[in-house]
Coordinates of C-alpha atoms in Angstrom, one line a residue:
M551 CA -27.0 110.6 37.6
R552 CA -30.3 111.1 39.4
F553 CA -31.3 113.8 41.8
G554 CA -33.8 114.0 44.6
V555 CA -34.7 115.4 48.0
C556 CA -35.5 114.3 51.5
Y557 CA -39.2 115.1 52.3
Y558 CA -41.3 114.8 55.5
P559 CA -45.0 115.1 54.4
E560 CA -46.0 114.2 58.0
Q561 CA -44.7 117.5 59.1
W562 CA -46.7 119.6 56.7
P563 CA -50.4 120.2 55.8
Q564 CA -51.7 117.8 53.2
E565 CA -53.1 120.6 51.1
R566 CA -49.4 121.7 50.6
W567 CA -48.2 118.4 49.2
P568 CA -49.2 118.9 45.5
T569 CA -47.5 122.3 45.5
D570 CA -44.3 120.7 46.9
A571 CA -44.4 117.9 44.4
A572 CA -44.9 120.2 41.5
M573 CA -42.0 122.4 42.6
M574 CA -39.7 119.4 43.0
A575 CA -40.5 118.2 39.4
E576 CA -40.0 121.7 38.0
A577 CA -36.6 121.8 39.6
G578 CA -35.6 118.6 37.8
L579 CA -35.7 116.4 40.9
E580 CA -36.7 112.7 40.3
L581 CA -36.4 111.0 43.7
V582 CA -37.9 111.6 47.1
R583 CA -36.9 109.9 50.3
V584 CA -39.6 109.6 52.9
A585 CA -40.6 108.1 56.3
E586 CA -37.3 107.4 58.0
F587 CA -38.6 109.2 61.1
A588 CA -42.3 108.6 60.7
W589 CA -43.0 105.5 62.9
S590 CA -45.2 107.4 65.4
S591 CA -47.0 109.1 62.5
Y592 CA -48.3 105.8 61.1
E593 CA -48.4 103.8 64.3
P594 CA -49.5 106.2 67.0
G595 CA -50.3 103.3 69.4
R596 CA -49.6 99.6 69.6
G597 CA -51.1 97.9 66.5
R598 CA -53.1 101.1 65.6
F599 CA -51.9 101.9 62.1
E600 CA -52.9 105.0 60.2
F601 CA -51.3 104.8 56.7
G602 CA -53.9 106.9 54.9
W603 CA -51.7 110.0 55.0
L604 CA -48.6 108.1 53.7
D605 CA -50.7 106.5 50.9
Q606 CA -51.9 109.9 49.8
A607 CA -48.4 111.4 50.0
L608 CA -47.0 108.6 47.8
D609 CA -49.8 109.1 45.3
V610 CA -49.2 112.9 45.1
L611 CA -45.5 112.4 44.5
A612 CA -46.0 109.6 42.0
A613 CA -48.5 111.8 40.1
H614 CA -45.5 114.1 39.4
D615 CA -43.3 111.1 38.2
L616 CA -41.2 111.2 41.4
G617 CA -39.6 107.9 42.4
I618 CA -39.8 107.0 46.1
V619 CA -37.1 105.8 48.4
M620 CA -39.0 104.2 51.3
C621 CA -37.2 104.0 54.7
T622 CA -37.6 101.7 57.6
P623 CA -38.0 103.8 60.8
T624 CA -35.9 101.9 63.3
A625 CA -33.6 104.8 64.2
T626 CA -36.4 106.6 66.0
P627 CA -38.9 104.4 67.8
P628 CA -42.2 106.0 69.2
V629 CA -42.4 107.1 72.7
W630 CA -45.3 104.8 73.4
L631 CA -43.1 101.8 72.5
V632 CA -40.2 102.8 74.6
R633 CA -42.5 103.4 77.6
E634 CA -44.1 100.0 77.0
R635 CA -40.9 98.1 76.6
P636 CA -38.0 100.1 78.2
E637 CA -35.7 97.1 77.6
V638 CA -35.3 98.3 74.0
L639 CA -33.2 101.3 75.2
S640 CA -29.5 101.1 75.2
V641 CA -27.3 101.4 78.3
G642 CA -24.4 103.8 78.6
P643 CA -21.0 102.9 80.1
D644 CA -22.3 104.4 83.4
G645 CA -24.8 101.6 83.6
R646 CA -27.8 103.8 83.1
R647 CA -30.4 103.3 80.4
R648 CA -30.3 106.1 77.9
A649 CA -33.3 108.4 77.9
Y650 CA -35.7 108.7 75.0
G651 CA -36.3 112.1 73.4
S652 CA -33.5 112.0 70.8
R653 CA -32.6 109.3 68.3
R654 CA -30.5 106.1 68.0
H655 CA -31.2 105.4 71.7
T656 CA -32.0 101.7 71.2
C657 CA -29.9 98.6 71.6
V658 CA -29.6 96.6 68.4
T659 CA -28.8 93.5 70.4
A660 CA -31.9 93.6 72.7
P661 CA -34.3 90.8 71.7
A662 CA -37.2 93.2 72.3
Y663 CA -36.0 95.7 69.9
R664 CA -35.1 93.2 67.2
E665 CA -38.7 91.9 67.6
E666 CA -40.2 95.3 67.3
A667 CA -38.1 96.2 64.3
A668 CA -39.0 93.0 62.5
R669 CA -42.7 93.7 63.2
V670 CA -42.8 97.2 61.9
V671 CA -40.8 96.3 58.7
D672 CA -43.2 93.4 58.0
V673 CA -46.1 95.8 58.3
L674 CA -44.5 98.3 55.9
L675 CA -43.8 95.5 53.4
D676 CA -47.4 94.2 53.7
R677 CA -48.5 97.6 52.5
Y678 CA -45.8 98.8 50.2
A679 CA -43.6 95.9 49.0
D680 CA -45.1 96.1 45.5
H681 CA -45.8 99.9 45.3
P682 CA -45.0 100.9 41.7
A683 CA -43.5 104.3 42.7
I684 CA -41.0 102.8 45.1
V685 CA -37.5 102.6 43.4
G686 CA -35.5 102.0 46.6
W687 CA -35.5 101.1 50.2
Q688 CA -33.3 102.6 52.9
V689 CA -32.8 100.4 56.0
D690 CA -32.6 102.4 59.3
N691 CA -30.7 105.7 59.3
E692 CA -27.1 106.5 60.0
P693 CA -26.4 103.3 62.1
G694 CA -23.8 104.0 64.8
N695 CA -24.1 107.8 64.6
H696 CA -23.6 109.7 67.9
D697 CA -21.3 106.8 69.0
S698 CA -24.5 104.7 69.5
A699 CA -23.3 101.3 68.3
R700 CA -21.8 100.3 71.6
C701 CA -24.1 99.3 74.5
W702 CA -23.5 98.1 78.0
C703 CA -26.8 96.4 78.7
D704 CA -27.2 92.8 80.1
A705 CA -28.2 91.5 76.7
C706 CA -25.0 92.9 75.2
Q707 CA -22.9 91.5 78.0
A708 CA -24.3 88.1 77.5
A709 CA -23.9 88.3 73.7
F710 CA -20.3 89.6 74.1
G711 CA -19.4 86.6 76.2
T712 CA -20.8 84.2 73.6
W713 CA -19.1 86.0 70.8
L714 CA -15.7 85.8 72.6
E715 CA -16.2 82.1 73.4
D716 CA -17.0 81.3 69.8
R717 CA -14.0 83.3 68.7
F718 CA -11.4 81.9 71.1
D719 CA -12.8 78.6 72.3
T720 CA -10.8 78.7 75.5
V721 CA -10.2 81.5 78.0
D722 CA -6.5 80.6 77.9
A723 CA -6.5 81.5 74.1
L724 CA -8.1 84.8 74.9
N725 CA -5.5 85.6 77.6
E726 CA -2.7 84.8 75.2
A727 CA -4.1 86.8 72.4
W728 CA -4.8 89.9 74.5
G729 CA -1.6 89.8 76.6
T730 CA -3.6 89.9 79.8
A731 CA -0.6 89.0 81.9
F732 CA 0.2 92.7 81.8
W733 CA -1.2 94.4 84.9
S734 CA -2.2 91.0 86.2
M735 CA -5.5 91.0 84.2
T736 CA -5.6 87.3 83.4
Y737 CA -9.2 86.2 83.1
P738 CA -10.2 82.9 84.9
D739 CA -13.2 82.4 82.7
F740 CA -15.2 84.1 79.9
A741 CA -17.8 85.4 82.5
A742 CA -15.0 87.5 84.0
V743 CA -14.6 89.5 80.8
R744 CA -16.8 92.5 81.3
L745 CA -17.6 95.2 78.8
P746 CA -15.3 98.1 79.4
V747 CA -16.7 100.7 81.8
P748 CA -14.9 103.7 83.2
T749 CA -12.0 102.6 85.5
V750 CA -9.0 104.3 87.2
T751 CA -6.9 104.4 84.0
S752 CA -7.1 102.8 80.6
H753 CA -8.5 99.3 79.7
N754 CA -6.5 96.7 77.8
P755 CA -6.6 97.9 74.2
S756 CA -7.5 94.4 73.0
L757 CA -10.7 94.5 75.1
L758 CA -11.5 98.0 73.7
L759 CA -10.9 96.8 70.2
A760 CA -13.0 93.6 70.7
H761 CA -15.9 95.8 72.0
R762 CA -15.8 97.9 68.8
Q763 CA -15.6 94.8 66.6
F764 CA -18.5 93.2 68.5
A765 CA -20.7 96.3 68.4
S766 CA -20.2 96.6 64.6
R767 CA -21.0 92.9 64.2
Q768 CA -24.3 93.3 66.2
T769 CA -25.3 96.3 64.1
L770 CA -24.6 94.4 60.9
D771 CA -26.8 91.6 62.1
F772 CA -29.6 94.0 62.9
L773 CA -29.3 95.5 59.4
R774 CA -29.0 92.1 57.7
N775 CA -32.3 91.1 59.2
Q776 CA -34.1 94.0 57.6
F777 CA -32.3 93.5 54.3
Q778 CA -33.4 89.9 54.2
Q779 CA -37.0 90.8 55.1
I780 CA -37.2 93.3 52.2
E781 CA -35.4 91.1 49.7
S782 CA -37.8 88.3 50.4
R783 CA -40.9 90.4 49.7
V784 CA -40.1 93.0 47.0
T785 CA -40.5 91.8 43.4
A786 CA -39.3 94.9 41.5
D787 CA -35.6 95.6 40.8
V788 CA -35.1 98.2 43.6
M789 CA -32.1 99.8 45.2
L790 CA -31.4 98.5 48.8
T791 CA -29.0 100.4 51.1
T792 CA -28.4 102.0 54.4
N793 CA -26.9 105.4 54.8
F794 CA -24.0 106.5 57.0
Y795 CA -22.6 109.8 58.1
G796 CA -19.2 109.6 56.4
E797 CA -17.1 110.4 59.4
D798 CA -18.5 107.8 61.6
T799 CA -16.4 104.7 62.3
A800 CA -18.6 102.9 64.8
V801 CA -19.8 100.4 62.2
D802 CA -18.0 98.7 59.3
Q803 CA -19.6 100.8 56.5
R804 CA -18.1 98.7 53.8
A805 CA -19.6 95.5 55.2
A806 CA -22.9 97.2 55.6
S807 CA -22.9 98.4 52.0
R808 CA -22.3 94.9 50.7
L809 CA -25.3 93.6 52.6
G810 CA -27.7 95.5 50.2
G811 CA -25.2 95.8 47.3
H812 CA -25.3 99.7 47.3
A813 CA -23.6 102.3 49.5
A814 CA -25.0 105.6 50.7
V815 CA -23.4 108.5 52.5
D816 CA -24.7 111.7 54.0
S817 CA -22.5 114.5 52.9
Y818 CA -22.1 117.7 55.0
P819 CA -19.1 119.7 54.0
H820 CA -20.4 122.5 56.4
G821 CA -18.5 125.6 55.3
P822 CA -14.9 126.2 54.3
R823 CA -13.4 122.9 55.6
D824 CA -10.8 121.2 53.5
P825 CA -12.7 119.9 50.4
M826 CA -10.3 116.9 50.3
I827 CA -11.9 115.6 53.5
T828 CA -15.3 115.5 51.7
A829 CA -13.6 113.9 48.7
Y830 CA -12.1 111.2 50.9
H831 CA -15.5 110.3 52.4
L832 CA -17.1 110.3 48.9
D833 CA -14.5 107.9 47.6
L834 CA -14.7 105.7 50.7
T835 CA -18.4 105.3 50.0
H836 CA -18.2 105.0 46.2
W837 CA -15.9 102.1 46.3
A838 CA -17.4 100.4 49.4
P839 CA -19.8 97.9 47.7
G840 CA -17.1 96.4 45.4
G841 CA -18.0 94.8 42.1
D842 CA -20.9 96.5 40.3
G843 CA -22.4 98.0 43.4
G844 CA -23.6 101.6 43.1
A845 CA -23.4 104.5 45.5
W846 CA -25.7 107.3 46.4
V847 CA -25.4 110.5 48.4
M848 CA -28.6 110.2 50.5
E849 CA -28.3 113.5 52.2
Q850 CA -26.5 116.5 50.7
Q851 CA -26.1 119.8 52.5
P852 CA -27.9 122.6 50.5
G853 CA -27.1 125.5 52.8
P854 CA -26.1 126.4 56.4
I855 CA -26.7 123.7 59.0
N856 CA -27.3 123.7 62.7
W857 CA -25.4 121.0 64.5
T858 CA -21.7 121.8 64.1
P859 CA -19.6 124.1 66.3
D860 CA -19.7 126.8 63.7
N861 CA -22.2 127.2 60.9
P862 CA -20.8 129.7 58.3
P863 CA -22.8 131.0 55.4
V864 CA -22.9 129.0 52.2
P865 CA -22.1 131.4 49.3
D866 CA -23.8 131.4 45.9
G867 CA -22.3 128.7 43.7
Q868 CA -21.2 126.5 46.6
V869 CA -24.1 124.0 46.2
R870 CA -23.3 123.7 42.5
V871 CA -19.7 122.9 43.4
W872 CA -20.7 120.3 45.9
T873 CA -23.0 118.7 43.4
W874 CA -20.3 118.6 40.7
Q875 CA -17.9 117.1 43.2
V876 CA -20.4 114.2 43.9
A877 CA -20.9 113.7 40.2
L878 CA -17.2 113.6 39.4
H879 CA -16.6 111.1 42.2
G880 CA -18.9 108.7 40.3
F881 CA -22.1 108.6 42.3
D882 CA -25.4 107.3 40.8
A883 CA -27.7 109.6 42.7
L884 CA -27.8 112.7 45.0
L885 CA -30.6 113.7 47.3
Y886 CA -30.6 117.1 49.0
F887 CA -31.4 117.3 52.7
R888 CA -34.0 118.7 53.0
W889 CA -36.9 120.1 51.0
R890 CA -38.3 122.5 53.7
P891 CA -36.7 123.1 57.1
A892 CA -38.6 121.9 60.1
R893 CA -40.4 124.6 62.1
G894 CA -39.8 122.6 65.4
G895 CA -37.5 120.0 66.7
Q896 CA -33.8 119.6 67.1
E897 CA -32.9 120.7 63.5
M898 CA -35.1 123.7 63.0
Y899 CA -32.1 125.9 62.0
H900 CA -31.0 123.3 59.4
S901 CA -31.7 125.0 56.1
G902 CA -33.4 123.3 53.1
L903 CA -34.2 124.1 49.5
L904 CA -37.2 126.2 50.7
R905 CA -37.5 128.6 53.6
H906 CA -39.6 127.8 56.7
D907 CA -42.5 129.7 55.1
G908 CA -42.4 127.4 52.0
T909 CA -40.9 129.9 49.6
P910 CA -37.8 129.0 47.6
R911 CA -34.3 129.8 48.8
A912 CA -31.7 130.7 46.2
A913 CA -30.4 127.2 46.6
L914 CA -33.4 125.7 44.8
A915 CA -32.7 127.7 41.6
E916 CA -29.0 126.8 41.9
V917 CA -29.9 123.1 42.2
G918 CA -32.2 123.3 39.2
D919 CA -29.6 125.1 37.1
T920 CA -26.9 122.6 38.1
I921 CA -29.0 119.6 37.3
R922 CA -29.7 121.0 33.8
E923 CA -26.0 121.8 33.4
L924 CA -24.9 118.3 34.3
R925 CA -27.5 116.7 32.0
G926 CA -26.5 119.0 29.2
S927 CA -22.8 118.2 29.6
G928 CA -23.4 114.6 28.4
R929 CA -22.1 111.5 30.3
V930 CA -19.5 112.3 32.9
P931 CA -16.8 109.6 32.4
P932 CA -16.7 107.4 35.5
P933 CA -13.6 107.1 37.7
A934 CA -11.1 104.6 36.4
P935 CA -8.5 104.7 39.2
S936 CA -4.9 103.5 38.8
V937 CA -4.4 104.1 42.6
A938 CA -5.8 102.1 45.5
L939 CA -5.8 103.4 49.0
L940 CA -6.1 100.6 51.5
Q941 CA -8.6 101.1 54.3
S942 CA -10.4 98.9 56.9
Y943 CA -12.4 99.5 60.0
D944 CA -10.2 97.1 62.0
D945 CA -7.3 99.4 61.3
A946 CA -9.4 102.5 62.3
W947 CA -10.5 100.9 65.6
A948 CA -7.1 99.6 66.5
I949 CA -5.6 103.1 66.2
E950 CA -8.7 104.7 67.8
V951 CA -8.3 102.6 71.0
N952 CA -4.5 103.1 71.2
P953 CA -3.6 106.2 69.2
H954 CA -0.2 106.7 70.9
R955 CA -1.1 110.4 71.5
R956 CA -4.4 111.9 72.2
G957 CA -6.3 113.2 69.2
L958 CA -4.5 111.2 66.5
T959 CA -6.8 109.3 64.2
H960 CA -6.6 106.7 61.4
R961 CA -8.2 109.2 59.0
D962 CA -5.5 111.7 59.6
L963 CA -2.9 109.2 58.5
Q964 CA -5.0 108.2 55.5
L965 CA -5.4 111.8 54.3
G966 CA -1.7 112.4 53.8
A967 CA -1.5 109.9 51.1
Y968 CA -5.0 110.5 49.7
V969 CA -4.6 114.2 49.4
A970 CA -1.3 113.8 47.7
A971 CA -2.8 111.5 45.0
R972 CA -5.7 113.8 44.4
R973 CA -3.4 116.9 44.1
L974 CA -1.8 115.1 41.3
G975 CA -5.1 114.5 39.5
L976 CA -5.1 110.7 40.2
D977 CA -8.4 109.0 40.8
V978 CA -8.3 106.9 44.0
A979 CA -10.2 103.8 44.8
I980 CA -10.4 103.2 48.6
V981 CA -10.5 99.5 48.9
D982 CA -10.3 96.7 51.5
P983 CA -6.8 95.3 51.9
E984 CA -8.1 91.8 51.2
D985 CA -9.7 92.8 47.9
D986 CA -8.0 92.0 44.6
L987 CA -5.2 94.6 44.4
T988 CA -3.6 93.6 41.1
P989 CA -5.6 96.0 38.8
Y990 CA -3.9 99.0 40.4
D991 CA -0.6 100.5 39.3
W992 CA -0.1 102.1 42.7
I993 CA -1.2 100.8 46.1
L994 CA -1.0 103.3 49.0
A995 CA -1.1 101.8 52.5
P996 CA -0.7 104.4 55.2
A997 CA -2.1 103.2 58.5
L998 CA -2.6 99.6 57.3
H999 CA -2.2 98.9 61.0
V1000 CA -3.3 95.3 61.3
A1001 CA -0.9 92.7 60.0
T1002 CA -2.3 89.3 58.9
E1003 CA -0.6 86.7 56.7
K1004 CA -3.5 87.1 54.2
R1005 CA -2.8 90.8 53.9
V1006 CA 0.9 90.4 53.6
A1007 CA 0.4 87.7 50.9
A1008 CA -1.9 90.0 48.9
L1009 CA 0.6 92.8 49.0
V1010 CA 3.5 90.6 47.9
N1011 CA 1.3 89.2 45.1
A1012 CA 0.5 92.7 43.9
I1013 CA 4.2 93.7 43.9
N1014 CA 5.1 90.5 42.0
R1015 CA 2.5 91.3 39.4
G1016 CA 4.0 94.8 38.8
S1017 CA 2.1 97.1 41.2
R1018 CA 4.1 99.7 43.2
L1019 CA 3.3 99.5 46.9
V1020 CA 3.9 102.6 49.1
I1021 CA 3.6 101.7 52.8
G1022 CA 3.0 104.5 55.3
P1023 CA 3.5 105.0 59.0
R1024 CA 1.9 102.7 61.5
S1025 CA 1.4 100.0 58.9
L1026 CA 1.6 96.2 59.6
V1027 CA 2.2 96.7 63.3
V1028 CA -0.4 94.8 65.3
D1029 CA -2.3 91.5 64.9
R1030 CA -6.1 91.3 64.7
H1031 CA -6.4 91.5 68.5
G1032 CA -4.4 94.7 68.7
K1033 CA -1.2 93.2 70.0
I1034 CA 2.1 94.3 68.5
S1035 CA 3.9 91.8 66.2
D1036 CA 6.9 90.0 67.6
R1037 CA 8.5 90.3 64.1
P1038 CA 10.4 93.3 62.7
L1039 CA 8.2 96.0 61.3
P1040 CA 6.6 96.3 58.9
H1041 CA 5.5 92.8 59.6
G1042 CA 6.4 90.4 56.8
L1043 CA 7.9 93.0 54.5
T1044 CA 11.3 93.9 56.0
D1045 CA 13.3 91.5 53.8
L1046 CA 11.7 92.9 50.6
L1047 CA 12.2 96.4 51.8
G1048 CA 15.7 96.1 53.0
A1049 CA 14.8 98.1 56.1
R1050 CA 12.9 98.0 59.3
V1051 CA 11.1 100.4 61.6
D1052 CA 13.4 101.4 64.4
E1053 CA 11.1 103.8 66.2
M1054 CA 7.5 104.8 66.0
L1055 CA 7.0 108.4 67.2
S1056 CA 4.2 110.9 67.5
Q1057 CA 6.3 113.9 66.8
T1058 CA 6.1 117.3 68.5
E1059 CA 9.4 118.8 67.4
P1060 CA 9.5 120.8 64.1
L1061 CA 10.9 118.2 61.6
T1062 CA 11.2 118.6 57.8
V1063 CA 12.0 116.0 55.2
E1064 CA 14.9 116.4 52.8
P1065 CA 15.5 116.9 49.9
W1066 CA 12.2 118.8 49.7
G1067 CA 12.1 120.8 53.0
T1068 CA 8.5 119.7 53.5
P1069 CA 7.0 119.0 56.9
A1070 CA 7.2 115.5 58.4
G1071 CA 3.9 115.7 60.2
V1072 CA 2.9 114.3 63.5
W1073 CA 3.4 110.6 62.8
T1074 CA 7.1 109.8 62.1
D1075 CA 8.5 106.3 61.8
V1076 CA 12.3 106.2 61.8
L1077 CA 13.8 103.5 59.6
E1078 CA 16.9 101.4 60.0
V1079 CA 18.3 100.5 56.6
A1080 CA 19.9 97.1 55.6
G1081 CA 20.1 97.2 51.8
G1082 CA 17.3 99.5 50.8
E1083 CA 17.8 102.9 49.1
V1084 CA 17.3 105.9 51.3
V1085 CA 15.1 108.4 49.3
A1086 CA 14.7 111.0 52.0
T1087 CA 15.8 111.9 55.5
Y1088 CA 14.6 113.9 58.5
A1089 CA 16.1 117.3 59.2
G1090 CA 15.6 119.8 62.0
G1091 CA 18.5 119.7 64.4
T1092 CA 17.0 117.1 66.6
S1093 CA 18.2 113.6 67.4
L1094 CA 16.4 112.5 64.3
D1095 CA 18.5 114.7 62.0
G1096 CA 19.8 112.7 59.1
R1097 CA 17.8 109.5 60.0
P1098 CA 16.0 107.8 57.1
A1099 CA 12.4 108.9 56.5
I1100 CA 11.7 107.2 53.1
V1101 CA 13.3 103.9 51.9
R1102 CA 12.7 102.2 48.6
S1103 CA 13.5 98.7 47.2
G1104 CA 12.2 97.9 43.8
N1105 CA 8.4 98.3 43.7
L1106 CA 8.2 98.6 47.5
V1107 CA 8.5 102.0 49.3
Y1108 CA 8.1 102.9 53.0
V1109 CA 7.2 106.5 53.7
G1110 CA 7.7 107.0 57.4
C1111 CA 6.1 110.4 57.7
S1112 CA 2.5 111.5 57.4
D1113 CA 2.3 115.1 56.0
A1114 CA 0.5 115.5 52.7
G1115 CA 3.1 117.9 51.4
T1116 CA 5.8 115.2 51.7
W1117 CA 3.7 112.5 50.2
T1118 CA 2.9 114.9 47.3
R1119 CA 6.5 115.7 46.5
F1120 CA 7.4 112.0 46.7
L1121 CA 4.6 110.8 44.4
A1122 CA 5.1 113.7 42.0
G1123 CA 8.6 112.6 41.5
V1124 CA 7.8 109.0 40.8
T1125 CA 4.7 109.7 38.6
D1126 CA 6.0 112.7 36.7
R1127 CA 2.9 114.7 37.6
V1128 CA 2.7 118.4 38.6
P1129 CA 0.8 119.1 41.9
R1130 CA -2.2 121.3 41.7
P1131 CA -3.0 123.9 44.4
D1132 CA -4.7 122.6 47.6
H1133 CA -8.0 124.3 46.7
Q1134 CA -8.3 122.6 43.3
E1135 CA -9.5 119.1 42.5
V1136 CA -8.6 117.8 39.0
F1137 CA -10.3 114.8 37.3
E1138 CA -8.6 113.4 34.2
R1139 CA -10.6 110.7 32.5
T1140 CA -10.8 108.9 29.2
G1141 CA -14.2 109.3 27.4
G1142 CA -16.8 112.0 27.2
V1143 CA -18.9 113.0 24.3
G1144 CA -16.8 113.4 21.1
A1145 CA -13.5 113.5 23.0
R1146 CA -10.5 111.2 23.5
S1147 CA -9.6 112.8 26.8
W1148 CA -11.6 114.7 29.4
R1149 CA -10.6 117.0 32.2
A1150 CA -12.6 118.7 34.9
T1151 CA -11.2 121.1 37.4
I1152 CA -13.1 122.2 40.5
D1153 CA -11.7 125.3 42.2
H1154 CA -13.1 125.2 45.7
R1155 CA -11.8 128.7 46.4
T1156 CA -13.3 130.6 43.5
L1157 CA -16.2 128.1 43.1
D1158 CA -15.5 127.6 39.4
V1159 CA -16.0 124.3 37.5
A1160 CA -14.1 124.0 34.2
I1161 CA -14.3 121.1 31.7
T1162 CA -11.9 120.6 28.9
L1163 CA -12.4 118.1 26.1
R1164 CA -9.5 117.1 23.9

């Protein structure tokens, strides 16, 4: 595993750079990410390039054997460019162009912005494509962050219409797929399909879903163009990726990761939040590229931050725990954000490894000690999961636009099953439903919302080859356009299950699940049994008292409830594993230096990391 830091030499005096580079090397850092926000610093005016400072910065870093991750700057265009070509700005749902002064305020569909992005990337490649210190390229920065992927400009409206026509061929096919007869919204032609702007009540969920699918596709095209530019010019074997904030769902992160062959996530646990949420996003990123693709944490929080509702202190030992967590989830590299906090700008209260005055914070020594500790521990055995958790952004978007109750999310449904598996010490691969599922002993599918014949066939094939499939609530419900199936639910599996979903509820009454007495959670599917074995029932004195909650038939199980406690008790019973406390993560692996079995335990409450070799 390699370690590094995010650095902004353009924000600091040049005479300071050698000191910074020496301190980075002394701490054991090997990688430095630069220039993702530096467009105006090396092109202060149209065609007037000033690369001398960046050349010198790279030379200083390389002199200390630090590898460079070079970034394209397309998340933050210069003010002069926006003023010169305002058509590059995105448009909000209110029809107004978004103002410059922040970031991610451009439209990836706008021909003008695609032209400008291609131009600046070509200039960068002319100068740095063969630079010997560059070990990787990061394209753009956090695509879709701040809900910026969707745009309502004229270029997007035109492209959306073309995309719909290519997808459906005829407007009659679109009307049928979207069920537009409801509320008399039948479209007479494709030109009548407008991007969804605020209206009296809600829009057709199929339109909302299509807008998200379209926006993700446009962003992927924008990224693909840059990847192709870089791949056509670089000669060295370098890492290519784009980084995402893990909680964003605006862009299909898995598809983006596969463009460059590597995934990257920005990890901000920010205080005492549930560490399993961080673990979930790490695993989602780690398994995104598929095949032999690698994964990096491109930004790792090293202390308090500034942009969340509350910013609690980060105690001594916490950065070490976060670093170990990343290592144990199988990442190839981790870069801390940032080296020295900015003295001005929107993130001036975001801490770094140094203080604002350039002196080390305690986190720098902690990082150095942790790097030495990890290197001294020998090779950390990589994850070898027997459990697959199925996830796709189509599922996330379909639930996002039609959640059944305000505030419910796809991730909430995923976490019940994921947390249960991790409490039992099981490594989890978060994979696409259409990937090969047969290598896994267990397949967990909560919120596998979209039903396609290809998905159902893959699930049945995995069952027939011996995998055990556990379906969760809201699974196999709608088609790819967000319209509910006209077949019994879960679509395509009711005969195998010997049961069907009778009701889909977003529960507000206090329900438990027997025989364990565990909570049912918000999402509760009530099952009607026709041959399957009832494993658990709802209890609580309501109309659902005694109704089936979990049904099993052979290698297929339907868990109708969402609470992690219930999932934990069920999986513990069928895997013969003992649950660990909520604040502990356990990693059990084969391998390690001189050992047949290897176990690591992170205690997120006491901030202890324990490794046992047997």
